[in-house]
Amino acid sequence: MSLLIKGGTIVTHEESYQADLLCDGNLIVEIGENLTPPEEAEVLDATGKLIMPGGIDPHTHMQLPFMGTVAKDDFASGTVAALAGGTTSIIDFVIPSPQQSLLEAYHQWRDWAKKSHSNYSFHVAITWWDDSVGEEMETLVKEHGVNSFKHFMAYKNAIMATDDILVSSFTKCLELGAIPTVHAENGELVYHLQNKMVAQGITGPEGHPLSRPSSVEGEAANRAISIANTLGAPIYLVHVSTEEAVDAIRYAKDHGHTVFGEVLAGHLTVDDSVYQNTDWETAAAHVMSPPFRPKHHQDALWKGVQAGTLQTTATDHCAFCIEQKSMGKDDFSKIPNGTAGVEERMMVMWEKGVNSGKITPNEFVALTSTNSAKIFNLYPSKGAIRVGADADLVIWNPNASKTLSAKTHQSNIEHSIFEGMTINGLPETTICNGKLAWHEGKLHSKSGEGQYIDRPAYAPFYEALTKRQELNQPKVVER
Ligand SMILES: [Zn+2]
């Protein structure tokens, strides 16, 4: 089955040009001017539209069991939302319980994800440590296409990774050619401040940001980077939300360290005034960690995006409905943490980034797709438009517009953190694995058509890192 896209402008992370594009099976097989459709090919007219690599959201949590409940969007509804927004691949998280086998958890998540409509892959979280964890990390890297491991520096008494775990796990990652990633918030301080707020009678959602001030993230970001730096390991910081963390990444990059930063569409556009809303449900709907921040942090994040300090955009899509949020009615620390966004991410980046003159369309592609593909070693199968690459594409209509709302989004929850935002420039058609997956507001892909993506170890940045390591081997002084 082949698909010919005619008359559009191809936009990659490095160039824009007019060409037709032919997909056959799940690959791009030809790019050129005035291509003749093969017999029985489906033909799509993309005149006046942009053809870009399908989005990659490197941070989602579909169906996550968390804080005593399970996220409302499962791998079916969550990946439909992804496709509706032009995202063709998600990298979700396997989160083993402390003491649980990593492989057991991995197979559990693989099983849940079988119903995905879009492509998917998994980071695996390191929530505890003994020798068996290191051995299972090796199995995951060598046999299961996992090349990244996540560490939560927050969530004390649950899944928090303490410094000894970070040191052991980062060392193992380096040995395996994998990349450690961190949720950087000081869990001890969060725990202390949560108790303090509740003791002072601040039990509503306004207590959430008060228990997680920006310095809590700044401290953890600096610590995680310093640990990785000392060990010679690369590091990736998920959902960077503060000026302090951007500064920490910039400082490390300026000093030659391999460090990457991810930013969420939400943190770039929503500020902490949402927690002052007198409607409990609306305030609680915005409870996620790290929390939304005072506006000056948004400016720092955008500057980090423009300067290349932050390379990827994600959503941390983890949807909880009002009923689930109500579990924390009397204590904000019990409100399940998470918001939706996998559908809106690219639209928000287009509107607030491209339309605001902060980034070019080519930089948009890098930030929404190519950079994640490179860091997590999927490039150029994903994140690229070239002959031989996977036919995961989004056709963008720069002249269409709509207003975002929970009433029309695909997610299973009643709130949207982007409610009321008008977007000029929309994903109109999403092609996943060479097939129409979403077209003009309608779902075409079936549950189970999404493919698991193997991610091999030793992403390209490892070449320089390994060379540095070889050159800096400690030497015995002969006497
Ligand atoms: Zn997350």
Coordinates of N, CA and C in Angstrom, one line a residue, residues 368-469:
T368 N 10.4 19.5 18.5 CA 9.3 18.6 18.8 C 9.5 17.1 18.3
S369 N 10.6 16.9 17.6 CA 10.9 15.6 17.0 C 12.3 15.2 16.9
T370 N 13.1 15.9 16.1 CA 14.4 15.5 15.8 C 15.4 15.3 17.0
N371 N 15.4 16.3 17.9 CA 16.3 16.3 19.0 C 16.1 15.1 19.9
S372 N 14.8 14.8 20.1 CA 14.5 13.6 20.9 C 15.0 12.3 20.2
A373 N 14.8 12.3 18.9 CA 15.2 11.1 18.1 C 16.7 11.0 18.2
K374 N 17.4 12.1 18.2 CA 18.9 12.0 18.3 C 19.4 11.5 19.7
I375 N 18.8 12.2 20.7 CA 19.3 11.9 22.1 C 18.9 10.5 22.5
F376 N 17.7 10.0 22.1 CA 17.3 8.6 22.5 C 17.6 7.6 21.4
N377 N 18.4 8.0 20.4 CA 19.0 7.1 19.4 C 17.9 6.4 18.5
L378 N 17.0 7.3 18.0 CA 16.0 6.8 17.0 C 16.3 7.4 15.6
Y379 N 17.2 8.4 15.6 CA 17.5 9.1 14.4 C 18.4 8.3 13.5
P380 N 18.3 8.3 12.2 CA 17.3 9.0 11.4 C 16.0 8.2 11.0
S381 N 15.8 7.1 11.6 CA 14.5 6.4 11.3 C 13.4 7.2 11.7
K382 N 13.5 7.9 12.9 CA 12.5 8.8 13.3 C 13.1 10.2 13.4
G383 N 12.3 11.2 13.3 CA 12.8 12.6 13.4 C 13.4 13.2 12.1
A384 N 13.2 12.4 11.0 CA 13.8 12.9 9.8 C 12.9 12.6 8.6
I385 N 13.0 13.4 7.6 CA 12.3 13.1 6.3 C 13.4 12.9 5.3
R386 N 13.6 11.7 4.9 CA 14.6 11.3 3.9 C 14.2 9.9 3.4
V387 N 14.7 9.5 2.3 CA 14.4 8.2 1.8 C 15.0 7.1 2.7
G388 N 14.2 6.2 3.1 CA 14.6 5.1 4.0 C 14.2 5.4 5.5
A389 N 13.8 6.6 5.7 CA 13.3 6.9 7.1 C 11.9 6.4 7.3
D390 N 11.4 6.2 8.5 CA 10.1 5.7 8.8 C 9.1 6.8 8.3
A391 N 8.0 6.3 7.7 CA 7.0 7.3 7.2 C 6.0 7.7 8.4
D392 N 6.6 8.4 9.3 CA 5.9 9.0 10.5 C 5.9 10.5 10.2
L393 N 4.7 11.0 9.8 CA 4.7 12.4 9.3 C 3.5 13.2 9.9
V394 N 3.6 14.5 9.9 CA 2.4 15.3 10.1 C 2.3 16.3 9.0
I395 N 1.1 16.5 8.5 CA 0.9 17.5 7.5 C 0.2 18.7 8.2
W396 N 0.9 19.8 8.2 CA 0.5 21.0 9.0 C -0.1 22.1 8.1
N397 N -1.3 22.6 8.5 CA -1.9 23.6 7.8 C -1.7 24.9 8.5
P398 N -0.7 25.8 8.0 CA -0.4 27.0 8.7 C -1.5 28.0 8.7
N399 N -2.6 27.8 7.8 CA -3.7 28.8 7.7 C -4.9 28.3 8.5
A400 N -4.9 27.2 9.1 CA -6.1 26.8 9.9 C -5.9 27.2 11.3
S401 N -7.1 27.4 12.0 CA -6.9 27.8 13.4 C -8.1 27.2 14.2
K402 N -7.8 27.1 15.5 CA -8.9 26.6 16.4 C -8.6 27.1 17.8
T403 N -9.5 26.9 18.7 CA -9.3 27.3 20.1 C -9.3 26.0 20.9
L404 N -8.3 25.8 21.7 CA -8.2 24.5 22.5 C -9.2 24.5 23.6
S405 N -9.7 23.3 23.8 CA -10.7 23.2 24.9 C -10.9 21.7 25.3
A406 N -11.1 21.5 26.6 CA -11.4 20.1 27.1 C -12.6 19.5 26.4
K407 N -13.5 20.4 25.9 CA -14.7 19.9 25.3 C -14.4 19.2 24.0
T408 N -13.3 19.5 23.3 CA -13.0 18.9 22.0 C -11.8 18.1 22.0
H409 N -11.1 18.0 23.2 CA -9.8 17.2 23.1 C -10.1 15.7 23.2
Q410 N -9.1 14.9 22.9 CA -9.3 13.5 22.9 C -9.1 12.8 24.3
S411 N -8.3 13.5 25.1 CA -8.1 13.0 26.5 C -9.4 12.7 27.2
N412 N -9.3 11.7 28.1 CA -10.5 11.3 28.9 C -10.8 12.2 30.1
I413 N -10.1 13.4 30.2 CA -10.4 14.2 31.4 C -11.1 15.5 31.1
E414 N -11.7 16.1 32.1 CA -12.6 17.2 32.0 C -11.9 18.6 31.9
H415 N -10.6 18.6 32.1 CA -9.9 19.9 32.2 C -8.8 19.9 31.1
S416 N -8.5 21.1 30.6 CA -7.3 21.3 29.8 C -6.6 22.5 30.3
I417 N -5.3 22.3 30.5 CA -4.5 23.4 31.1 C -4.3 24.5 30.0
F418 N -4.7 24.1 28.7 CA -4.6 25.1 27.6 C -5.9 25.6 27.2
E419 N -6.9 25.5 28.1 CA -8.3 25.9 27.8 C -8.3 27.3 27.3
G420 N -9.0 27.5 26.1 CA -9.2 28.9 25.6 C -8.0 29.4 24.8
M421 N -6.9 28.7 24.6 CA -5.8 29.2 23.8 C -6.1 29.0 22.3
T422 N -6.0 30.1 21.6 CA -6.3 30.1 20.1 C -5.0 29.7 19.4
I423 N -5.1 28.8 18.5 CA -3.9 28.3 17.8 C -4.1 28.6 16.3
N424 N -3.1 29.2 15.7 CA -3.1 29.5 14.3 C -2.0 28.6 13.6
G425 N -2.5 27.6 12.9 CA -1.5 26.6 12.4 C -1.8 25.3 13.0
L426 N -2.4 24.3 12.3 CA -2.8 23.1 12.9 C -2.3 21.8 12.2
P427 N -2.1 20.7 13.0 CA -1.9 19.4 12.4 C -3.2 19.0 11.7
E428 N -3.2 18.7 10.4 CA -4.4 18.3 9.8 C -4.4 16.8 9.5
T429 N -3.3 16.3 9.2 CA -3.2 14.8 8.8 C -1.9 14.3 9.5
T430 N -2.1 13.1 10.2 CA -1.0 12.5 10.8 C -0.8 11.1 10.1
I431 N 0.4 10.8 9.7 CA 0.7 9.5 9.0 C 1.6 8.8 10.0
C432 N 1.2 7.6 10.3 CA 2.0 6.8 11.2 C 2.3 5.4 10.6
N433 N 3.5 5.0 10.5 CA 3.9 3.8 9.8 C 3.4 3.7 8.4
G434 N 3.4 4.8 7.7 CA 3.1 4.9 6.3 C 1.6 4.9 6.0
K435 N 0.8 4.9 7.1 CA -0.7 4.9 6.9 C -1.3 6.2 7.5
L436 N -2.5 6.6 6.9 CA -3.2 7.6 7.5 C -3.7 7.2 8.9
A437 N -3.3 8.0 9.9 CA -3.7 7.6 11.2 C -4.7 8.6 11.8
W438 N -4.6 9.9 11.4 CA -5.6 10.9 11.8 C -5.7 11.8 10.6
H439 N -6.9 12.1 10.1 CA -7.1 13.0 9.0 C -8.4 13.8 9.1
E440 N -8.2 15.1 9.1 CA -9.3 16.1 9.1 C -10.3 15.7 10.3
G441 N -9.7 15.6 11.4 CA -10.5 15.4 12.6 C -11.1 14.0 12.9
K442 N -10.6 13.1 12.1 CA -11.1 11.7 12.3 C -9.9 10.7 12.5
L443 N -10.2 9.8 13.4 CA -9.2 8.7 13.7 C -9.3 7.6 12.6
H444 N -8.2 7.3 12.0 CA -8.1 6.2 11.0 C -7.4 5.0 11.5
S445 N -6.5 5.2 12.5 CA -5.6 4.0 12.9 C -6.4 3.2 13.9
K446 N -6.1 1.9 14.0 CA -6.8 1.0 14.9 C -5.9 0.8 16.1
S447 N -6.6 0.4 17.2 CA -5.9 0.1 18.4 C -5.0 -1.1 18.1
G448 N -3.7 -1.0 18.5 CA -2.8 -2.1 18.3 C -1.9 -1.9 17.1
E449 N -2.2 -0.8 16.3 CA -1.4 -0.6 15.1 C -0.1 0.2 15.4
G450 N 0.0 0.7 16.6 CA 1.3 1.3 17.0 C 2.3 0.3 17.2
Q451 N 3.5 0.6 16.9 CA 4.6 -0.3 17.0 C 5.6 0.0 18.2
Y452 N 6.1 -1.0 18.8 CA 7.1 -0.8 19.9 C 8.4 -0.4 19.2
I453 N 9.1 0.6 19.7 CA 10.3 1.1 19.1 C 11.5 0.6 20.0
D454 N 12.4 -0.2 19.3 CA 13.6 -0.5 20.0 C 14.6 0.6 19.9
R455 N 15.2 0.9 21.0 CA 16.2 2.0 21.0 C 17.6 1.5 21.4
P456 N 18.5 1.3 20.4 CA 19.8 0.8 20.8 C 20.6 1.7 21.7
A457 N 21.6 1.0 22.4 CA 22.5 1.8 23.3 C 23.5 2.6 22.4
Y458 N 24.3 3.4 23.1 CA 25.3 4.2 22.5 C 24.8 5.1 21.4
A459 N 23.9 6.1 21.8 CA 23.5 7.2 21.0 C 24.8 7.9 20.5
P460 N 24.7 8.7 19.4 CA 25.9 9.3 18.9 C 26.8 10.1 19.8
F461 N 26.1 10.8 20.8 CA 26.9 11.6 21.7 C 27.9 10.8 22.5
Y462 N 27.7 9.5 22.6 CA 28.6 8.6 23.3 C 30.0 8.5 22.7
E463 N 30.0 8.8 21.4 CA 31.3 8.7 20.7 C 32.3 9.7 21.3
A464 N 31.9 10.9 21.5 CA 32.8 11.9 22.1 C 33.0 11.6 23.5
L465 N 32.0 11.2 24.2 CA 32.0 10.9 25.6 C 33.0 9.8 25.9
T466 N 33.0 8.8 25.1 CA 33.9 7.6 25.3 C 35.3 8.0 25.0
K467 N 35.5 8.9 24.0 CA 36.8 9.3 23.6 C 37.4 10.1 24.8
R468 N 36.6 11.0 25.4 CA 37.1 11.8 26.5 C 37.5 10.9 27.7
Q469 N 36.6 9.9 27.9 CA 36.9 9.0 29.0 C 38.2 8.2 28.8

